[in-house]
Coordinates of C-alpha atoms and ligand atoms in Angstrom, one line a residue:
M1 CA -6.3 -115.4 -168.4
S2 CA -9.0 -116.4 -165.9
K3 CA -12.5 -116.8 -167.1
L4 CA -13.8 -116.4 -163.5
F5 CA -12.3 -112.9 -163.4
E6 CA -13.0 -112.0 -166.9
S7 CA -15.6 -109.3 -166.8
F8 CA -19.1 -110.0 -168.1
S9 CA -21.8 -107.7 -169.5
L10 CA -25.5 -108.0 -169.8
R11 CA -27.1 -105.1 -171.6
N12 CA -25.4 -101.9 -170.2
V13 CA -24.3 -103.5 -167.0
T14 CA -20.7 -104.7 -166.7
F15 CA -19.8 -107.1 -163.8
R16 CA -16.2 -107.0 -162.7
N17 CA -16.2 -110.9 -162.5
R18 CA -18.4 -113.9 -162.9
A19 CA -18.5 -114.9 -159.1
F20 CA -22.1 -113.9 -158.0
V21 CA -23.6 -114.1 -154.5
S22 CA -26.6 -116.3 -154.7
P23 CA -29.8 -115.0 -153.0
M24 CA -30.1 -116.2 -149.4
C25 CA -32.9 -115.7 -147.0
Q26 CA -31.8 -114.0 -143.8
Y27 CA -35.1 -114.1 -141.9
S28 CA -34.0 -110.7 -140.4
S29 CA -36.5 -108.2 -141.8
K30 CA -39.2 -106.3 -140.1
E31 CA -42.3 -106.0 -142.0
G32 CA -40.3 -106.9 -145.1
L33 CA -37.8 -104.0 -144.4
P34 CA -34.1 -104.7 -144.6
T35 CA -32.2 -104.1 -141.2
D36 CA -28.7 -103.4 -140.3
W37 CA -28.2 -107.1 -140.6
H38 CA -28.6 -106.8 -144.4
M39 CA -26.3 -103.9 -144.8
V40 CA -23.4 -105.6 -143.0
H41 CA -24.3 -109.1 -144.7
L42 CA -24.7 -107.8 -148.3
G43 CA -22.1 -105.1 -147.8
S44 CA -19.4 -107.7 -146.7
R45 CA -19.8 -109.6 -149.8
A46 CA -19.6 -106.5 -152.0
V47 CA -16.4 -105.8 -150.1
G48 CA -15.3 -109.4 -150.6
G49 CA -15.0 -108.8 -154.3
F50 CA -18.0 -110.5 -155.9
G51 CA -19.3 -109.3 -159.3
L52 CA -23.0 -109.2 -158.2
V53 CA -24.6 -109.3 -154.8
M54 CA -28.1 -110.4 -154.8
V55 CA -30.6 -109.6 -152.1
E56 CA -32.6 -112.7 -150.9
A57 CA -36.0 -113.8 -152.0
S58 CA -37.9 -110.5 -151.5
A59 CA -41.7 -110.8 -151.4
V60 CA -43.7 -108.7 -153.8
S61 CA -46.6 -108.6 -151.3
P62 CA -46.8 -109.5 -147.5
E63 CA -48.6 -112.8 -148.1
G64 CA -45.8 -113.8 -150.5
R65 CA -43.2 -114.1 -147.7
I66 CA -42.0 -117.5 -146.6
S67 CA -41.9 -116.4 -143.0
P68 CA -42.9 -113.2 -141.3
D69 CA -39.2 -112.3 -141.1
D70 CA -38.7 -112.3 -144.8
S71 CA -37.5 -109.5 -146.9
G72 CA -40.1 -107.7 -149.1
I73 CA -40.3 -104.7 -151.5
W74 CA -44.0 -103.7 -151.6
S75 CA -44.0 -100.0 -150.5
P76 CA -42.0 -96.7 -150.6
A77 CA -40.8 -97.4 -147.2
H78 CA -39.0 -100.5 -148.6
V79 CA -37.5 -98.3 -151.3
D80 CA -36.1 -96.0 -148.6
A81 CA -34.8 -98.9 -146.6
F82 CA -32.9 -100.6 -149.4
R83 CA -31.4 -97.4 -151.0
P84 CA -28.3 -97.2 -148.6
I85 CA -27.7 -100.9 -149.1
T86 CA -27.7 -100.7 -152.9
R87 CA -25.5 -97.4 -152.7
F88 CA -23.0 -99.2 -150.6
I89 CA -22.8 -102.3 -152.7
A90 CA -22.3 -100.2 -155.7
E91 CA -19.7 -98.2 -154.1
Q92 CA -17.8 -101.2 -153.6
G93 CA -17.7 -102.1 -157.3
A94 CA -20.4 -104.9 -157.2
I95 CA -23.7 -104.8 -159.0
P96 CA -26.7 -104.8 -156.5
A97 CA -29.4 -107.3 -157.5
I98 CA -32.8 -108.3 -155.9
Q99 CA -34.7 -111.5 -156.3
L100 CA -38.4 -111.0 -156.5
A101 CA -40.5 -113.7 -155.1
H102 CA -43.9 -115.1 -154.1
A103 CA -43.8 -118.1 -151.8
G104 CA -47.1 -119.6 -152.9
R105 CA -48.0 -122.6 -150.9
K106 CA -44.8 -122.6 -149.1
A107 CA -45.5 -119.1 -147.4
S108 CA -46.5 -118.5 -143.9
T109 CA -43.7 -120.7 -142.3
A110 CA -41.4 -120.0 -139.4
A111 CA -37.7 -119.1 -139.7
P112 CA -35.5 -122.1 -139.5
W113 CA -34.2 -121.3 -136.1
L114 CA -37.9 -121.0 -134.9
G115 CA -38.4 -124.6 -136.0
G116 CA -39.2 -123.9 -139.7
G117 CA -42.6 -125.4 -141.0
P118 CA -46.0 -123.7 -141.0
V119 CA -46.4 -121.2 -138.3
D120 CA -49.1 -121.9 -135.6
P121 CA -52.7 -121.7 -136.8
G122 CA -54.0 -118.2 -136.1
K123 CA -50.6 -116.6 -136.5
G124 CA -50.2 -117.4 -140.1
W125 CA -52.0 -116.3 -143.1
L126 CA -53.8 -117.9 -146.0
T127 CA -51.5 -119.1 -148.7
L128 CA -52.1 -119.0 -152.5
A129 CA -51.3 -121.7 -155.2
P130 CA -52.4 -122.7 -158.5
S131 CA -54.4 -125.6 -156.9
A132 CA -55.5 -126.4 -153.5
L133 CA -52.7 -128.9 -152.8
A134 CA -50.7 -128.6 -149.6
F135 CA -46.8 -128.7 -149.9
D136 CA -46.6 -131.6 -147.2
K137 CA -48.3 -133.1 -144.3
G138 CA -48.8 -130.4 -141.7
Y139 CA -49.1 -127.5 -144.2
P140 CA -52.3 -125.8 -144.6
E141 CA -54.2 -126.3 -147.9
P142 CA -53.5 -123.2 -150.2
Q143 CA -56.4 -121.4 -151.9
A144 CA -56.5 -122.1 -155.6
M145 CA -55.9 -118.8 -157.1
T146 CA -58.9 -117.0 -159.0
E147 CA -58.1 -115.1 -162.2
V148 CA -58.5 -111.9 -160.3
Q149 CA -55.8 -113.2 -157.9
I150 CA -53.5 -114.1 -160.7
K151 CA -53.7 -110.6 -162.1
E152 CA -53.1 -109.0 -158.6
V153 CA -50.1 -111.0 -158.0
K154 CA -48.7 -110.1 -161.5
E155 CA -49.3 -106.5 -160.7
A156 CA -47.4 -106.9 -157.5
F157 CA -44.4 -108.2 -159.4
V158 CA -44.6 -105.2 -161.6
Q159 CA -44.8 -102.8 -158.8
A160 CA -42.0 -104.5 -157.0
A161 CA -39.9 -104.1 -160.1
R162 CA -40.6 -100.5 -160.1
Y163 CA -39.7 -100.2 -156.5
S164 CA -36.5 -102.1 -157.1
L165 CA -35.5 -99.5 -159.7
E166 CA -36.2 -96.6 -157.4
A167 CA -34.1 -98.3 -154.7
G168 CA -31.0 -98.5 -156.9
F169 CA -31.0 -102.0 -158.0
K170 CA -29.4 -102.8 -161.3
V171 CA -30.6 -106.4 -161.8
I172 CA -33.8 -108.1 -160.9
E173 CA -34.1 -111.9 -160.7
I174 CA -37.5 -113.4 -160.9
H175 CA -37.8 -116.4 -158.6
M176 CA -39.4 -119.2 -160.6
A177 CA -37.7 -122.0 -158.6
H178 CA -37.8 -124.0 -155.3
G179 CA -41.4 -124.9 -155.3
Y180 CA -42.5 -121.2 -154.8
L181 CA -45.6 -119.8 -156.6
L182 CA -44.3 -119.4 -160.2
H183 CA -42.6 -122.8 -160.1
E184 CA -45.9 -124.2 -158.6
F185 CA -47.6 -123.1 -161.8
L186 CA -44.9 -124.7 -164.0
S187 CA -45.0 -128.2 -162.5
P188 CA -47.7 -130.7 -163.3
L189 CA -47.2 -132.1 -159.7
S190 CA -48.5 -128.8 -158.1
N191 CA -50.7 -127.4 -161.0
H192 CA -53.9 -129.3 -161.5
R193 CA -56.0 -126.4 -162.9
G194 CA -58.4 -127.0 -165.6
D195 CA -58.5 -123.4 -167.0
G196 CA -56.1 -121.5 -169.3
Y197 CA -53.4 -121.7 -166.6
G198 CA -53.2 -125.4 -166.2
G199 CA -53.0 -128.6 -168.0
S200 CA -50.9 -128.4 -171.1
F201 CA -47.2 -127.2 -170.8
E202 CA -48.3 -124.0 -172.7
H203 CA -51.0 -123.4 -170.0
R204 CA -48.8 -124.1 -167.2
I205 CA -46.0 -121.7 -168.3
R206 CA -48.6 -119.0 -169.2
F207 CA -48.7 -117.2 -165.8
P208 CA -44.9 -117.2 -165.2
L209 CA -44.4 -115.9 -168.7
E210 CA -47.1 -113.2 -168.1
V211 CA -45.1 -112.1 -165.0
V212 CA -41.9 -111.9 -167.0
R213 CA -43.4 -110.0 -169.8
A214 CA -45.1 -107.5 -167.4
V215 CA -41.8 -107.0 -165.5
R216 CA -39.8 -106.6 -168.6
A217 CA -42.1 -103.9 -169.8
V218 CA -41.4 -101.8 -166.8
W219 CA -37.8 -102.7 -166.2
P220 CA -35.5 -100.4 -168.3
D221 CA -34.1 -101.8 -171.6
D222 CA -30.6 -101.2 -170.4
L223 CA -30.8 -103.2 -167.3
P224 CA -30.7 -107.1 -167.1
L225 CA -33.5 -109.3 -166.1
L226 CA -32.7 -112.9 -164.6
V227 CA -34.9 -115.7 -164.0
R228 CA -34.1 -118.6 -161.5
I229 CA -35.6 -121.9 -162.3
S230 CA -35.6 -125.3 -161.0
A231 CA -34.5 -127.2 -163.9
T232 CA -35.9 -130.5 -162.5
D233 CA -38.3 -131.5 -159.7
W234 CA -36.3 -134.7 -159.2
A235 CA -39.5 -136.4 -159.1
E236 CA -41.6 -138.8 -161.2
G237 CA -44.0 -137.0 -163.5
G238 CA -42.5 -133.5 -162.5
W239 CA -40.9 -130.7 -164.4
S240 CA -37.9 -131.9 -166.4
G241 CA -34.7 -130.7 -168.0
D242 CA -36.4 -130.8 -171.4
D243 CA -39.2 -128.6 -170.1
S244 CA -36.6 -126.2 -168.9
V245 CA -35.0 -125.8 -172.2
Q246 CA -38.3 -125.2 -173.9
L247 CA -39.0 -122.7 -171.1
A248 CA -35.6 -121.0 -171.5
R249 CA -36.2 -120.5 -175.1
R250 CA -39.3 -118.6 -174.3
L251 CA -37.8 -116.7 -171.7
K252 CA -35.0 -115.6 -174.1
T253 CA -37.7 -114.4 -176.6
L254 CA -39.2 -112.3 -173.8
E255 CA -35.7 -110.6 -173.3
V256 CA -34.6 -112.5 -170.2
D257 CA -30.8 -112.1 -170.2
L258 CA -29.8 -115.0 -168.1
V259 CA -31.3 -118.2 -166.6
D260 CA -30.1 -119.2 -163.2
C261 CA -30.2 -122.8 -163.1
S262 CA -31.1 -124.5 -159.6
T263 CA -33.2 -127.5 -159.0
G264 CA -35.8 -129.1 -156.6
G265 CA -38.0 -127.6 -153.9
L266 CA -41.4 -128.5 -155.3
V267 CA -42.2 -131.7 -153.4
P268 CA -40.8 -132.8 -150.1
Y269 CA -40.2 -136.5 -151.4
A270 CA -37.9 -135.5 -154.2
K271 CA -34.6 -137.5 -154.4
I272 CA -31.9 -135.0 -154.9
P273 CA -28.3 -136.4 -155.7
A274 CA -26.6 -133.3 -154.2
G275 CA -22.9 -133.0 -154.5
P276 CA -20.2 -130.7 -156.0
G277 CA -21.5 -129.3 -159.1
F278 CA -24.6 -131.5 -159.4
Q279 CA -26.7 -128.9 -160.9
V280 CA -24.0 -127.7 -163.4
P281 CA -25.2 -130.2 -166.2
F282 CA -28.6 -128.5 -166.3
S283 CA -27.0 -125.0 -166.8
A284 CA -24.8 -126.5 -169.6
K285 CA -27.8 -128.2 -171.3
I286 CA -29.9 -125.0 -171.1
R287 CA -27.0 -122.8 -172.2
H288 CA -26.2 -125.0 -175.4
E289 CA -29.8 -126.1 -176.3
A290 CA -31.7 -122.8 -175.7
G291 CA -28.8 -120.5 -176.6
V292 CA -29.3 -118.3 -173.5
A293 CA -26.6 -117.2 -171.0
T294 CA -26.9 -119.3 -167.8
G295 CA -25.7 -119.4 -164.2
A296 CA -24.6 -122.5 -162.4
V297 CA -25.2 -122.9 -158.7
G298 CA -24.8 -125.5 -156.0
F299 CA -22.0 -126.8 -154.1
I300 CA -19.5 -124.6 -156.0
T301 CA -16.8 -124.0 -153.4
E302 CA -13.5 -124.0 -155.1
A303 CA -12.0 -121.4 -157.3
G304 CA -10.5 -124.1 -159.7
H305 CA -13.9 -125.8 -160.0
A306 CA -15.6 -122.3 -160.8
E307 CA -12.8 -121.6 -163.3
A308 CA -13.1 -125.0 -165.1
L309 CA -16.8 -124.9 -165.5
L310 CA -16.9 -121.4 -166.9
S311 CA -13.9 -122.3 -169.3
T312 CA -15.6 -125.3 -170.7
G313 CA -18.7 -123.2 -171.5
E314 CA -21.0 -124.9 -168.9
A315 CA -22.2 -121.5 -167.6
D316 CA -21.5 -117.9 -168.0
V317 CA -21.5 -117.1 -164.4
V318 CA -21.4 -119.0 -160.9
F319 CA -23.5 -118.3 -158.2
L320 CA -22.3 -119.1 -154.7
A321 CA -24.3 -119.3 -151.5
R322 CA -23.1 -121.1 -148.5
E323 CA -19.5 -120.8 -149.3
T324 CA -19.9 -117.0 -149.0
L325 CA -21.2 -117.4 -145.5
R326 CA -18.0 -119.2 -144.6
D327 CA -15.9 -116.7 -146.4
P328 CA -17.4 -113.3 -147.4
Y329 CA -14.1 -112.5 -149.1
W330 CA -14.2 -115.6 -151.2
A331 CA -13.8 -113.7 -154.5
L332 CA -10.7 -111.9 -153.3
H333 CA -9.2 -115.2 -152.1
A334 CA -10.1 -116.9 -155.3
A335 CA -8.3 -114.3 -157.3
Q336 CA -5.2 -114.9 -155.2
E337 CA -5.5 -118.6 -155.8
L338 CA -5.8 -118.2 -159.5
E339 CA -3.1 -115.6 -159.4
V340 CA -5.2 -112.8 -160.9
D341 CA -4.4 -109.3 -159.7
V342 CA -7.7 -107.7 -158.6
P343 CA -8.0 -104.5 -156.5
W344 CA -8.6 -104.8 -152.8
P345 CA -10.6 -102.2 -150.9
K346 CA -8.0 -99.5 -150.2
Q347 CA -8.9 -99.8 -146.5
Y348 CA -7.7 -103.4 -146.5
E349 CA -4.7 -103.0 -149.0
R350 CA -2.1 -103.6 -146.2
A351 CA -3.4 -107.0 -145.6
R352 CA -3.3 -108.1 -149.2
R353 CA 0.2 -109.6 -149.1
R354 CA 0.5 -112.1 -146.1
H355 CA 4.3 -111.8 -145.9
S356 CA 4.7 -108.2 -146.5
W357 CA 4.5 -105.5 -143.8
R358 CA 3.7 -102.5 -146.2
Ligands
FMN1 C1 -29.4 -119.7 -145.8 C2 -29.9 -119.9 -147.2 C3 -30.8 -119.1 -147.8 C4 -31.3 -119.3 -149.1 N1 -32.3 -118.4 -149.6 C5 -32.7 -118.4 -151.0 C6 -33.3 -117.6 -151.5 O1 -33.7 -116.5 -151.0 N2 -33.6 -117.5 -152.8 C7 -33.1 -118.6 -153.5 O2 -33.3 -118.7 -154.8 N3 -32.2 -119.5 -153.1 C8 -32.0 -119.5 -151.7 N4 -31.0 -120.4 -151.2 C9 -30.5 -121.3 -152.1 C10 -29.1 -120.8 -152.5 O3 -29.3 -119.6 -153.2 C11 -28.3 -121.8 -153.4 O4 -29.0 -122.0 -154.7 C12 -28.1 -123.1 -152.7 O5 -27.6 -122.8 -151.3 C13 -27.1 -124.0 -153.4 O6 -25.7 -123.2 -153.5 P1 -24.6 -123.5 -152.5 O7 -24.2 -124.9 -152.5 O8 -23.5 -122.6 -152.9 O9 -24.9 -123.1 -151.1 C14 -30.7 -120.2 -149.9 C15 -29.7 -121.1 -149.3 C16 -29.3 -120.9 -148.1 C17 -28.1 -121.7 -147.5

């Protein structure tokens, strides 16, 4: 009677289990297009038994990329390139999902293995943010968005949602976390606007909610919409757990189906007490106080830990990131550990029982 391996439904989509692959930037795209790397990387985790496999933060427009090598979904060519990947993920019994993102003031940086940080002046692009406040020393000052630019970015999210549907995705997650554009609007530390998009809590949540409303309007009623938030900035005067509960209530009324509860990323000086399950209390708080389904993420590596936090109602699903890089077949192995009988890919069936030859 495992909770981790109990199926889970949101709208008309049923996940075979509650172990989800968290979005992870691969810095391996060309002009935002997925490559063979993505087919193998995402495909392996679908083969590995997860309930949902989420494509990394995919920019809704070229300037919304964290790096020039980021994934994106802003043209019909992206639809064509993603289609075989979503088809393969679905054929393996996992649900294909995509995280839609705009990197805001944290855009125009180099891939980690090229040093990270802002790309050389002249090679990068002008970044957008609610206010002209750089993320950190050495980062360029972003342009404070005009109302026209706010509308354009919202429209880009809507168009990206349409492309995602055409590409075969069954779940969209809007990236409202980790200090990227929508989170920058939420937090008083990065949003110093004096117009209707800044200042009070209501004004700061306005643009992120406009994006959600507009995406929900074009995303089919029978398909789930998720939102990832940073439930705290881990910084004095920043976004808090209580703010997150208020936001989650609003997201629920806008027909968001699940809130994926991460933290941090907004300011470089945040003090983050990272460790096993350190973000789980935010998931539990939001689930109980806002009455919305949640996902827990962060240092979840053990089957028993995932099982326990789901059984105690701290989350509805778990998202795993780095552990799935260590073991793409984590879900199949977790089932064995929890003594749950789940099907293996027929091609791998002969390896399922370690001590049996047939
Ligand atoms: C290589 C890598 C890339 C990541 N890219 C993204 C991303 O595209 N979007 C996102 O929301 N989080 C991203 N994250 C954060 C993870 O989704 C996850 O929240 C975090 O790693 C904590 O989970 P873990 O302890 O299971 O790794 C990334 C993490 C890693 C390690």
